[in-house]
Amino acid sequence: MRTLLTGNYAVAEAVKLSRAKVIAAYPITPQTTIVEKLAEMVEKGELDAEFIRVESEHSALAAVYGAAIAGRRAFTATSSHGLLYMYEMVWWVANARVPLVMAMVTRTIGPPWNIHTDHTDLLTMRDSGWIISMAENVQEAFDLTIQGFRISEEVDLPFTVGLDAFQLSHTAEVVEVPDQQEVDEWLPERRQSYKVLPGNAVTIGNIGPNEYTAKLRYAMAKAIEDSRKVIEKADNSFGEKFGRKYGGLVEEYRLEGAEYVVVMAGAWCGDAKDAIDRLRDEGLPIGMMKIRYFRPFPKEEIKRLEGKEVLVVDRAFSMGYMGIFGMEVSSVIGDVTNVIAGIGGVDVGVEDFEAMFRKFASRKLQRLEWWPREVFS
Amino acid sequence: MSLPMESILLPGNPACQGCPHALGLRALSVLENVVLVVPAGCTTIISGVHPKASFSVPVLHVPFASAVAVASGLAAAYKQEGVEANVVVWMGDGAADIGFATISGAAVRNEDIIVVVSDNEAYMNTGIQSSGTTFWKAKTTTSPGGKSEEKKDLAGIMLMHRIPYVATASVGYLQDFVNKLRRVSEIRGFRFIHLHSPCPPGWRFDSSKTVEIARLAVKSGAWILWEYDGRFRISSPSKPYKDETKRVPLEEYIKTQGRFRGLSGEDIEEIKKKVEEQWKFVLTMEKTFK
Ligand SMILES: Cc1ncc(C[n+]2csc(CCOP(=O)(O)OP(=O)(O)O)c2C)c(N)n1
Ligand code: SF4
Ligand SMILES: [Mg+2]
C-alpha cells in the first residue's frame, strides 16, 4: 500500500509491522512523534505490545534491555541529549550482545539549544558495538527499521536507524508499506543466543577474569565484522521480496566513469544527487558513494575509490581533528578533501552542493573547509 | 523461626564475615520464580567470579542507576509472554541515590516488581562513602568529620508514592523480614522494602555483632519497623518502643560502632531529636492509614 507518512510515523509503522512487544521511550524533539504514534497504536489495540512510560532515556534503554534479554522484540527511540543521557546503557546493551532496535533522529548537541539536525549525536555511538545505519529518505528509514530487527537478531548486536531531524522525521513522503503477512514472511520470529527466564539459574554480567572481558570483546569484534555479510544478505533478500535493494553498506550513485566522488550520508544526499545530475549533464564525471552503514564501516567499498578525487561532506566534526566521516574515509584511502557543512541544521540545498562540487572539481576547495566560507570568516 | 531451608545464596560466596546483605539475600529464598536484578555494589562481589556464581536463581547484573528500569522491562516481557516471575531488584542505598528517579518512576507506573534496598548507610563497595541514608553524624571516607547533612527517609518517600506495599525491615529480625516477603508475594504491583543492614567493616564493629547491632538499632528506636499495604502498622519487633521509656538509650546503639567515635553529648542530643521526629512521623502515618 502506498501511504503518505513522515519519517517518524514510517518508523512507528515499521516497528508495528515488526511486531515489537515492548516499547519504552522518553520524549525529546524531534524523536517524540515516533513514540507518541506507537503509544497510540498500543492504546488502540493495533499493536499488541507493552508501552513503558519511563522517566528518562537512561531508563528507556534499560527497560528495553530488560525486555530484550527476557526474549521479547523491543524498541526505543531518541535524539541528541536523550542519547547522551542514556550513553551508559548504549554501551551496556552492546557489550551484553542483546538484539534490539533504536531509532536515532539526529539532532545537534547544545549549547546553544537547537533542535535541528547534524550527525554529532549519532556518531558518538561509533565505538560502542552498535550497528549504525543512516537513512536518506522516509522509505529507507522504514525499510531499515524492519531490516534492523532481522540483522540485530542474527548477529546479537543492537541496531540503530539514524534519520535526520525534520528533513526526514517531520517530512511526509509517499511510502510503500507492505502488509503484515509480507513482513511476517520476511522477518522471522525473534531469535537470540540467551534469555533470562525464571528457573534458569544463569548469572549474567558478573565479575570475571580480565581475559574473560577481552574474549567477549574479541567475539563482539568478530560479530560486527561478520555483520557485513548479514547486512548484504538482508538487503538482497529484502530487495527480492519488496523490490527495494539499496546496495548494502553503501549505495553507489552515478559512479560509472566517475573521476570525482562525493562521500556522505543522510537526508541531504538527495539534494547532493540532484546537484550531481546537473553536473553530469554538463559532462563533469562526478558520482556519489552514499554511506548507509557507519558501523560496520564500509572499508572495502571505500577502497574502491582509490585513485579518484574524493570529497567527503561531513555533518559532524571531531574537535581537534577533522570531520568524522572525513577521518574515517581518509583512514582507508589517505588524504581526502573534507567539507564540514550543515552543522546545527544550517540549510544546505541543491544550489549549495552544485557550487561546492564545482569548486571541488576545479580544485578550489581547501583540504578542510567549513561551508559556506562566508559564514565562518 | 520459619526461614526457608534452601537458600538462593549458595555457601562459599565471597561476602565478608557478618555481611548483612548475605543475611538478607538468604531470606529472599521464600519467594518463588525469582529473577534477581543487581546494580553495582557489594552484591556484585557477593555474586562471585565467572565462571562460578553464588546464586541458584537467575541474576542479571546491570549499571548502577538502571536496576529498577531493567526490572520494569523484564516484568513487561514476562507479562507479554505469560511467564510467572517475581522480578526482584536487590540494591544498595547508593544505587537508590543515583537511581532514585528510576525507583520513583517505576513506583508511579506501579510496575509489577519487588524492590529491596539493603541499606548499609554508605557506599561500601567503593570504600565507605556517605550516602543519602548515612546516619546523622556518622563518619565515612567522604564525611571524615561526621555526616553534617540530613538522612533521608527512603521508605517514607516511597509511602508517599501510594504504591501497594511499603515496609521497613532489619537483618536483625529476619523472621519479620521473611513475613514481609511472604506478604509481598501475595500482592502484585510495585512493592518496596527498605532493609536495615549494619555492615561490620563500614560501621566499624566486630563481624560477630551484625544481628546484635541491627537489633540495638530497633531497640533504641533509631530504626523503626513498619508495614503498609493500604493499612499502616508498626511491626511487632518495634511495637514495644512506641513507648519511649521502653527504649534502650540511643548511646547504647551509638557506642557499639567506630563510625560514631568522638561524638559529643551535643551531637547525640541532636540525633535524639531526629529520632524523635521520625517516631512522630511513623505514629502519624499509623493514625492516618488505619
Ligand atoms: C555510574 C556509576 N557511578 C559510580 C559507580 C561506582 N560504584 C560502584 S558501587 C558504588 C557504591 C555502591 O553503594 P551501595 O549502592 O550503597 O551498595 P553497597 O556497596 O553499599 O552494598 C559506586 C559508587 C558505578 N559503578 N557506576
Ligand atoms: S562491606 Fe559490608 S555490605 Fe559489603 S560485603 Fe562487606 S559486610 Fe557486606
Ligand atoms: Mg550501601
XYZ file of C-alpha atoms and ligand atoms in Angstrom:
702
model
C 0.000 0.000 0.000
C 1.302 3.483 -0.844
C 0.803 5.902 2.053
C 1.896 9.427 2.869
C 3.996 9.235 6.030
C 6.525 11.369 7.886
C 9.819 9.689 8.724
C 8.793 9.300 12.331
C 5.417 7.765 11.504
C 7.085 5.471 8.990
C 9.448 4.201 11.686
C 6.478 3.662 14.024
C 4.651 1.761 11.277
C 7.722 -0.408 10.667
C 8.025 -1.172 14.385
C 4.396 -2.239 14.421
C 4.826 -4.461 11.364
C 7.924 -5.971 13.003
C 5.673 -6.969 15.926
C 7.730 -5.306 18.659
C 6.435 -6.469 22.031
C 7.917 -3.943 24.432
C 8.443 -0.261 23.724
C 9.919 2.261 26.139
C 10.896 5.815 25.350
C 11.091 9.317 26.702
C 10.049 12.415 24.758
C 12.604 14.617 23.022
C 12.203 16.679 19.883
C 12.490 15.586 17.066
C 12.020 11.935 18.081
C 8.824 12.355 20.102
C 6.247 11.626 17.420
C 7.628 8.118 16.883
C 6.724 7.027 20.377
C 3.542 9.075 20.502
C 2.414 7.125 17.470
C 3.445 3.801 18.988
C 1.687 4.666 22.270
C -1.442 5.412 20.267
C -1.160 2.105 18.377
C -0.833 0.190 21.650
C -3.716 2.117 23.219
C -5.972 1.407 20.237
C -5.041 -2.271 20.291
C -3.475 -2.130 16.808
C -0.180 -3.207 18.289
C -0.009 -5.981 20.878
C 2.832 -4.588 22.985
C 3.656 -3.194 26.413
C 4.409 0.514 26.366
C 6.534 1.641 29.336
C 6.330 5.365 30.064
C 9.778 5.662 31.601
C 11.114 8.710 33.414
C 14.337 9.141 31.403
C 16.253 7.919 28.369
C 18.664 6.018 30.589
C 15.640 4.110 31.828
C 14.195 3.801 28.316
C 17.160 1.819 27.087
C 17.435 -0.005 30.433
C 13.809 -1.137 30.207
C 14.157 -2.158 26.573
C 17.299 -4.067 27.561
C 15.373 -5.917 30.272
C 12.602 -6.814 27.837
C 15.024 -7.915 25.138
C 17.108 -10.041 27.464
C 13.884 -11.720 28.581
C 13.338 -12.660 24.939
C 10.945 -10.085 23.503
C 11.373 -7.874 20.468
C 11.944 -4.415 21.905
C 12.288 -0.887 20.563
C 13.188 2.611 21.715
C 13.955 5.910 20.036
C 15.761 9.071 20.989
C 17.795 12.085 19.843
C 20.748 14.193 20.899
C 20.626 14.906 24.648
C 18.482 11.832 25.123
C 21.206 9.680 23.592
C 23.869 11.316 25.730
C 21.742 10.762 28.834
C 21.418 7.048 28.020
C 25.045 6.682 26.983
C 25.980 4.260 29.761
C 23.200 1.915 28.641
C 24.218 2.317 24.981
C 27.479 0.555 25.765
C 25.988 -1.899 28.207
C 23.403 -3.335 25.800
C 26.023 -3.752 23.085
C 28.535 -5.453 25.372
C 25.746 -7.720 26.615
C 25.124 -8.745 22.963
C 21.385 -8.143 23.201
C 19.491 -7.674 19.946
C 17.206 -4.635 19.875
C 16.450 -1.667 17.638
C 16.610 2.050 18.356
C 15.688 4.908 16.056
C 18.045 7.857 16.384
C 16.578 11.049 14.986
C 19.771 13.027 14.589
C 19.888 16.419 16.276
C 22.764 18.659 17.209
C 24.065 18.904 20.772
C 23.758 22.064 22.912
C 24.573 24.635 23.957
C 23.017 26.579 22.429
C 19.694 24.761 22.496
C 18.935 23.769 18.936
C 16.603 21.031 17.756
C 17.890 20.786 14.181
C 19.937 18.123 12.534
C 23.558 17.277 12.342
C 25.200 13.919 12.895
C 27.241 14.657 16.021
C 24.899 12.776 18.336
C 24.623 9.581 16.295
C 28.349 9.336 15.694
C 29.092 9.274 19.441
C 27.873 5.662 19.207
C 30.735 4.846 16.876
C 32.890 2.626 19.070
C 30.143 1.032 21.154
C 29.387 -2.068 19.087
C 26.032 -0.953 17.687
C 25.287 -1.467 14.034
C 24.765 2.110 12.855
C 22.690 2.777 9.750
C 21.611 6.083 8.219
C 18.588 6.709 6.033
C 18.381 9.068 3.081
C 14.614 9.192 2.795
C 11.460 8.128 4.580
C 11.176 4.862 2.662
C 14.711 3.923 3.570
C 14.089 4.735 7.253
C 11.052 2.463 7.118
C 12.940 -0.352 5.383
C 15.991 -0.090 7.667
C 13.789 -0.380 10.744
C 12.344 -3.712 9.612
C 15.744 -4.942 8.429
C 17.235 -3.789 11.727
C 15.319 -6.380 13.725
C 16.432 -9.198 11.455
C 20.076 -8.115 11.273
C 20.297 -7.407 15.007
C 18.814 -10.771 15.906
C 21.098 -12.587 13.514
C 24.331 -11.175 14.944
C 23.293 -10.469 18.575
C 24.171 -6.796 18.395
C 21.894 -3.773 18.830
C 20.916 -1.841 15.699
C 20.219 1.857 15.243
C 18.478 3.633 12.392
C 19.679 7.213 12.001
C 17.294 9.678 10.382
C 17.764 13.420 10.129
C 15.684 15.763 12.260
C 12.794 17.370 10.378
C 14.191 16.692 6.899
C 13.083 13.113 7.441
C 11.425 12.940 10.843
C 8.750 15.520 10.081
C 8.635 15.482 6.286
C 5.908 13.431 4.663
C 6.788 11.283 1.680
C 4.906 8.571 -0.116
C 5.970 5.262 1.373
C 5.368 1.757 0.130
C 4.035 -0.037 3.224
C 3.824 -3.826 2.853
C 1.060 -5.736 4.575
C 1.588 -7.687 7.774
C 1.746 -11.065 6.087
C 4.527 -9.985 3.738
C 6.581 -8.655 6.635
C 5.927 -11.829 8.631
C 7.173 -13.876 5.689
C 10.415 -11.908 5.514
C 11.084 -11.246 9.195
C 11.429 -14.486 11.165
C 10.385 -14.965 14.801
C 12.768 -13.345 17.250
C 15.845 -15.371 17.996
C 18.734 -14.633 20.358
C 21.614 -16.500 21.937
C 20.411 -16.408 25.515
C 17.446 -15.347 27.604
C 16.958 -14.560 31.275
C 13.964 -16.538 32.484
C 12.838 -17.673 35.932
C 14.099 -21.138 36.769
C 17.138 -20.814 34.510
C 19.882 -20.149 37.057
C 22.368 -18.203 34.979
C 24.261 -15.174 36.222
C 24.799 -12.524 33.572
C 27.351 -9.754 33.789
C 29.165 -10.692 36.974
C 32.853 -10.128 37.574
C 35.310 -12.392 35.773
C 38.989 -12.720 34.945
C 40.278 -9.917 32.697
C 40.754 -12.398 29.857
C 37.012 -13.045 30.027
C 36.254 -9.394 29.203
C 38.900 -9.408 26.485
C 37.496 -12.590 24.940
C 33.968 -11.212 24.943
C 35.160 -8.053 23.211
C 37.026 -10.138 20.636
C 33.902 -12.161 19.925
C 31.979 -8.941 19.529
C 34.538 -7.510 17.119
C 34.172 -10.672 15.076
C 30.377 -10.495 15.181
C 30.242 -6.930 13.859
C 32.780 -7.888 11.191
C 30.540 -10.795 10.168
C 27.530 -8.500 10.131
C 28.758 -7.124 6.778
C 27.558 -10.280 5.077
C 24.360 -10.401 7.091
C 23.567 -6.813 6.093
C 24.232 -7.548 2.451
C 22.132 -10.693 2.572
C 19.290 -8.824 4.248
C 19.486 -6.076 1.631
C 19.355 -8.654 -1.166
C 16.510 -10.737 0.181
C 14.569 -7.621 1.150
C 15.050 -6.449 -2.428
C 13.731 -9.710 -3.795
C 10.714 -9.637 -1.521
C 9.802 -5.963 -1.620
C 11.537 -4.699 -4.741
C 13.826 -2.265 -2.939
C 17.518 -3.069 -2.818
C 19.933 -0.379 -1.713
C 23.366 -1.917 -2.097
C 24.330 -2.959 1.438
C 26.781 -0.839 3.388
C 26.916 1.823 0.674
C 24.785 2.972 -2.196
C 26.599 3.855 -5.385
C 25.197 6.739 -7.371
C 26.451 7.520 -10.881
C 29.861 6.087 -10.120
C 30.317 4.684 -13.622
C 33.240 6.541 -15.131
C 33.347 8.996 -12.254
C 36.668 10.735 -11.599
C 35.237 12.825 -8.775
C 33.455 11.074 -5.961
C 31.470 12.578 -3.120
C 31.135 10.548 0.081
C 28.352 11.454 2.507
C 25.381 10.103 4.454
C 21.866 11.022 5.499
C 18.923 13.021 4.192
C 20.922 15.642 2.333
C 22.241 13.007 -0.080
C 19.027 13.530 -2.061
C 19.915 17.171 -2.789
C 23.531 16.262 -3.454
C 22.384 13.685 -6.008
C 20.340 16.366 -7.786
C 23.458 18.531 -7.938
C 25.428 15.585 -9.313
C 22.778 15.094 -12.023
C 23.133 18.710 -13.105
C 26.917 18.490 -13.261
C 26.774 15.181 -15.094
C 24.522 16.879 -17.670
C 27.356 19.342 -18.191
C 29.740 16.439 -18.667
C 31.532 16.513 -15.307
C 32.369 12.889 -14.373
C 31.119 13.011 -10.764
C 29.255 10.485 -8.648
C 28.482 9.585 -5.051
C 29.225 6.812 -2.646
C 26.495 7.155 -0.053
C 27.362 5.652 3.297
C 24.356 3.669 4.536
C 26.167 1.989 7.398
C 28.705 3.831 9.512
C 29.353 0.669 11.552
C 30.478 -1.755 10.367
C 32.469 0.751 8.319
C 32.396 0.092 4.547
C 36.172 -0.101 4.213
C 36.235 -2.448 1.200
C 33.738 -0.270 -0.644
C 35.695 2.908 0.150
C 38.893 1.212 -1.005
C 37.393 1.048 -4.487
C 37.671 4.846 -4.603
C 41.469 4.749 -4.560
C 42.934 6.860 -7.352
C 39.854 9.081 -7.599
C 39.407 12.619 -6.334
C 37.349 12.175 -3.168
C 35.314 14.800 -1.358
C 33.841 13.850 1.998
C 30.985 16.068 3.149
C 30.527 15.885 6.896
C 27.731 16.923 9.203
C 29.816 16.284 12.319
C 33.253 17.401 13.405
C 35.778 15.716 15.656
C 37.154 18.615 17.688
C 40.895 18.838 17.318
C 40.999 16.931 14.044
C 38.565 16.926 11.113
C 35.120 15.778 10.028
C 34.242 12.364 11.390
C 33.460 10.756 8.039
C 36.463 12.566 6.577
C 38.663 10.998 9.217
C 37.268 7.546 8.610
C 37.440 7.672 4.836
C 40.988 9.006 4.897
C 41.965 6.115 7.167
C 41.231 3.868 4.171
C 42.396 5.851 1.129
C 44.667 8.556 2.529
C 44.143 12.286 2.141
C 40.692 13.468 1.082
C 39.062 16.842 0.736
C 36.760 17.354 3.684
C 33.929 19.859 3.832
C 32.128 20.499 7.110
C 28.603 21.741 6.454
C 25.089 21.748 7.813
C 26.211 21.902 11.434
C 23.347 22.750 13.785
C 20.865 22.331 10.948
C 22.287 25.062 8.672
C 20.491 24.645 5.347
C 22.472 23.113 2.510
C 20.442 22.819 -0.671
C 20.941 21.671 -4.246
C 22.486 25.021 -5.259
C 24.964 24.807 -2.412
C 26.025 21.318 -3.396
C 26.324 22.345 -7.008
C 28.599 25.246 -6.084
C 30.555 23.065 -3.651
C 31.123 20.277 -6.175
C 32.127 22.749 -8.895
C 34.728 24.235 -6.590
C 35.877 20.752 -5.682
C 36.294 19.711 -9.328
C 38.225 22.885 -10.083
C 40.430 22.305 -7.017
C 39.307 25.477 -5.298
C 38.363 23.827 -2.005
C 40.813 23.705 0.854
C 41.640 20.252 2.217
C 39.475 21.030 5.216
C 36.829 23.640 4.737
C 33.804 24.819 6.737
C 30.959 25.577 4.349
C 29.918 28.156 3.332
C 33.117 30.110 3.793
C 31.344 33.497 4.320
C 29.628 32.288 7.476
C 32.904 31.473 9.168
C 35.049 34.427 8.165
C 11.982 -19.437 63.002
C 10.453 -20.463 59.679
C 13.300 -19.425 57.430
C 13.496 -21.216 54.095
C 15.657 -24.329 54.143
C 17.204 -23.907 50.740
C 18.977 -20.643 50.238
C 19.219 -18.907 46.856
C 22.585 -17.589 48.050
C 24.953 -20.522 47.992
C 27.613 -21.312 50.589
C 31.191 -20.326 49.795
C 30.214 -16.920 48.408
C 32.749 -14.137 48.899
C 30.728 -11.871 51.248
C 32.631 -10.510 54.281
C 32.168 -12.233 57.616
C 28.967 -10.968 59.176
C 27.732 -9.380 55.937
C 24.175 -8.071 56.256
C 23.478 -8.436 52.518
C 24.227 -12.149 52.805
C 21.631 -12.463 55.587
C 19.019 -10.544 53.637
C 19.647 -12.362 50.370
C 19.094 -15.716 52.075
C 15.700 -14.533 53.228
C 14.697 -13.850 49.600
C 14.605 -17.630 49.203
C 10.949 -17.599 50.346
C 9.992 -16.067 47.002
C 9.281 -18.295 44.021
C 10.321 -17.841 40.390
C 12.787 -15.159 41.344
C 14.747 -13.217 38.756
C 17.245 -11.062 40.605
C 18.393 -7.709 39.211
C 21.522 -6.339 40.860
C 23.153 -2.949 40.227
C 26.777 -2.184 41.111
C 27.557 -2.515 44.816
C 28.844 -5.058 47.319
C 26.392 -7.631 45.961
C 28.284 -7.530 42.663
C 31.161 -9.079 44.579
C 28.995 -11.448 46.604
C 27.658 -12.808 43.293
C 31.023 -14.470 42.656
C 33.588 -14.606 39.895
C 32.747 -16.023 36.460
C 32.527 -18.912 35.547
C 31.283 -19.535 39.085
C 28.208 -17.869 40.534
C 26.861 -17.598 44.069
C 23.149 -17.766 43.311
C 20.820 -20.598 42.434
C 18.419 -18.205 40.666
C 18.932 -16.134 37.504
C 20.856 -12.951 38.254
C 21.194 -10.003 35.929
C 23.941 -7.530 36.798
C 23.150 -4.053 35.489
C 24.514 -0.486 35.604
C 24.340 1.381 38.888
C 21.324 3.614 38.167
C 19.402 1.278 35.871
C 18.181 -1.635 38.002
C 14.555 -0.691 38.522
C 14.143 0.262 34.855
C 15.685 -3.019 33.675
C 13.323 -4.813 36.049
C 10.396 -2.914 34.505
C 11.412 -4.221 31.086
C 11.795 -7.786 32.344
C 8.383 -7.628 34.011
C 6.803 -6.253 30.836
C 8.323 -9.045 28.768
C 7.205 -11.762 31.202
C 3.713 -10.297 31.229
C 3.651 -10.327 27.417
C 4.806 -13.924 27.362
C 2.637 -15.109 30.263
C 5.687 -16.137 32.290
C 5.217 -16.369 36.072
C 8.048 -14.456 37.705
C 8.970 -12.432 40.748
C 11.315 -9.802 39.405
C 13.304 -8.638 42.436
C 15.663 -5.679 42.454
C 18.251 -6.024 45.186
C 20.035 -2.710 45.507
C 22.125 -0.701 47.938
C 21.418 2.738 49.354
C 23.922 4.161 46.870
C 22.036 2.675 43.952
C 18.901 4.157 45.488
C 20.618 7.571 45.464
C 21.802 7.556 41.867
C 18.781 5.616 40.638
C 16.174 7.440 42.656
C 14.346 8.757 39.595
C 14.042 5.191 38.305
C 12.566 3.953 41.593
C 10.133 6.845 41.666
C 9.181 6.428 38.000
C 8.577 2.698 38.313
C 6.564 3.262 41.501
C 4.334 5.784 39.747
C 3.776 3.236 36.947
C 3.076 0.608 39.611
C 5.393 -1.850 37.864
C 4.912 -5.452 38.929
C 8.265 -5.749 40.699
C 9.737 -6.059 44.173
C 12.452 -3.593 45.179
C 14.584 -4.271 48.237
C 17.050 -1.587 49.266
C 19.588 -3.238 51.545
C 20.739 -0.129 53.351
C 24.164 -0.284 54.975
C 24.084 3.508 55.195
C 27.034 4.173 52.889
C 28.634 3.293 49.546
C 30.559 0.294 50.825
C 31.759 -1.205 47.580
C 33.738 1.922 46.737
C 35.133 2.271 50.249
C 32.552 3.672 52.711
C 31.428 6.992 51.226
C 28.500 8.980 52.564
C 25.051 8.366 51.014
C 21.608 9.942 51.351
C 20.754 7.488 54.103
C 24.040 7.605 56.016
C 23.152 8.073 59.684
C 23.399 11.551 61.173
C 26.965 12.392 62.261
C 28.394 9.073 61.045
C 31.987 9.190 59.814
C 32.594 7.957 56.296
C 35.545 8.471 53.965
C 33.758 11.459 52.413
C 32.480 12.748 55.749
C 35.547 12.191 57.911
C 34.287 14.709 60.469
C 30.850 13.056 60.609
C 27.902 13.464 58.231
C 26.584 17.002 58.515
C 23.636 16.600 56.131
C 20.209 15.122 56.700
C 19.407 11.419 56.500
C 16.593 10.835 54.044
C 13.685 8.546 54.834
C 13.510 6.387 51.736
C 10.594 4.219 52.863
C 8.674 7.325 53.884
C 9.206 8.812 50.435
C 8.032 5.570 48.828
C 4.943 5.572 51.050
C 4.040 8.930 49.533
C 4.044 7.257 46.119
C 0.859 5.406 47.184
C 2.165 2.052 45.958
C 0.510 -1.206 47.061
C 3.179 -2.184 49.564
C 5.949 -0.450 51.535
C 7.799 -1.759 54.561
C 10.933 -1.318 56.565
C 12.787 -4.403 57.789
C 16.015 -5.349 59.514
C 18.568 -8.118 59.157
C 18.336 -8.315 62.950
C 14.743 -9.563 62.632
C 14.826 -11.991 59.755
C 11.526 -13.609 60.701
C 9.835 -10.221 60.359
C 11.579 -9.703 57.006
C 10.506 -13.146 55.795
C 6.915 -12.487 56.872
C 7.007 -9.282 54.867
C 8.396 -11.070 51.817
C 5.604 -13.644 52.127
C 3.051 -10.833 52.296
C 4.717 -9.259 49.263
C 4.348 -12.459 47.252
C 0.552 -12.268 47.703
C 0.398 -8.771 46.223
C 1.006 -7.573 42.670
C 2.335 -4.199 41.610
C 5.202 -2.157 42.963
C 6.404 -3.427 46.337
C 9.185 -1.743 48.267
C 11.143 -2.930 51.300
C 13.788 -0.809 52.988
C 16.070 -3.242 54.809
C 18.373 -2.018 57.566
C 21.777 -3.687 57.072
C 24.562 -2.952 59.575
C 27.921 -3.576 57.899
C 30.891 -4.601 60.090
C 33.779 -3.058 58.121
C 31.758 0.003 57.091
C 30.426 0.844 60.542
C 33.456 -0.492 62.319
C 32.229 -3.198 64.626
C 33.158 -6.844 65.073
C 31.813 -9.151 62.391
C 30.107 -11.329 65.005
C 27.827 -8.457 66.021
C 25.754 -7.726 62.892
C 22.495 -9.076 64.288
C 23.082 -7.622 67.728
C 23.672 -4.132 66.348
C 20.746 -4.390 63.952
C 18.592 -5.243 66.966
C 20.026 -2.398 69.032
C 19.008 -0.021 66.250
C 15.424 -1.212 66.654
C 15.502 -1.397 70.450
C 16.871 2.126 70.745
C 14.234 3.365 68.334
C 16.831 4.507 65.785
C 15.301 2.155 63.184
C 11.545 1.635 63.187
C 9.920 -1.420 61.636
C 6.605 -0.800 59.918
C 4.485 -2.071 57.089
C 1.935 -0.514 54.762
C -0.398 -2.421 52.483
C -3.229 0.051 52.433
C -3.108 -0.016 56.227
C -0.093 1.265 58.116
C 1.081 -0.796 61.088
C 4.143 -0.671 63.300
C 5.628 -4.176 63.112
C 5.818 -6.307 66.249
C 9.592 -6.020 66.924
C 9.217 -2.210 67.090
C 5.864 -2.098 68.879
C 7.231 -2.018 72.459
C 9.321 1.021 71.569
C 6.349 3.214 70.776
C 6.704 3.782 74.484
C 9.830 5.894 74.722
C 10.593 4.695 78.252
C 10.945 1.098 76.996
C 13.717 2.018 74.578
C 17.379 1.247 75.122
C 19.247 4.586 75.397
C 20.478 5.727 71.984
C 24.015 5.884 73.410
C 23.968 2.092 73.696
C 23.487 1.809 69.952
C 25.955 4.537 69.061
C 28.815 3.383 71.229
C 28.939 -0.033 69.526
C 30.213 1.472 66.254
C 33.529 3.038 65.285
C 31.778 5.354 62.821
C 30.403 7.338 65.778
C 33.668 7.597 67.687
C 34.208 11.027 69.213
C 30.582 12.250 69.099
C 29.909 14.965 71.672
C 26.964 14.933 74.052
C 25.516 17.738 71.956
C 25.765 15.636 68.812
C 23.916 12.809 70.496
C 21.160 15.159 71.688
C 20.758 16.360 68.122
C 20.442 12.811 66.841
C 17.895 12.007 69.542
C 15.766 14.876 68.266
C 15.912 13.464 64.752
C 14.917 10.026 66.009
C 12.010 11.577 67.905
C 10.847 13.331 64.734
C 10.934 10.005 62.923
C 8.760 8.394 65.572
C 6.304 11.262 65.289
C 6.129 10.712 61.541
C 5.596 6.974 61.880
C 2.922 7.342 64.574
C 1.149 9.929 62.448
C 1.159 7.542 59.494
C -0.265 4.832 61.708
C -3.151 7.125 62.608
C -3.595 8.337 59.034
C -3.711 4.939 57.313
C -5.687 2.943 59.904
C 27.506 5.395 37.148
C 28.384 4.811 38.186
N 28.972 5.623 39.097
C 29.753 5.103 40.059
C 29.981 3.756 40.123
C 30.911 3.216 41.184
N 30.196 2.498 42.235
C 30.100 1.157 42.198
S 29.322 0.533 43.523
C 29.161 2.058 44.206
C 28.562 2.241 45.571
C 27.570 1.219 45.952
O 26.945 1.607 47.112
P 25.587 0.960 47.558
O 24.593 1.033 46.463
O 25.184 1.572 48.839
O 25.936 -0.590 47.726
P 26.904 -1.267 48.797
O 28.220 -1.403 48.125
O 26.965 -0.389 49.991
O 26.261 -2.571 49.055
C 29.691 3.041 43.380
C 29.708 4.470 43.707
C 29.362 2.938 39.141
N 29.504 1.615 39.120
N 28.564 3.497 38.205
S 31.493 -4.256 53.096
Fe 29.685 -4.666 54.346
S 27.990 -4.912 52.930
Fe 29.886 -5.052 51.747
S 30.296 -7.246 51.616
Fe 31.414 -6.469 53.394
S 29.996 -6.715 55.100
Fe 28.807 -6.944 53.247
Mg 25.374 0.851 50.731
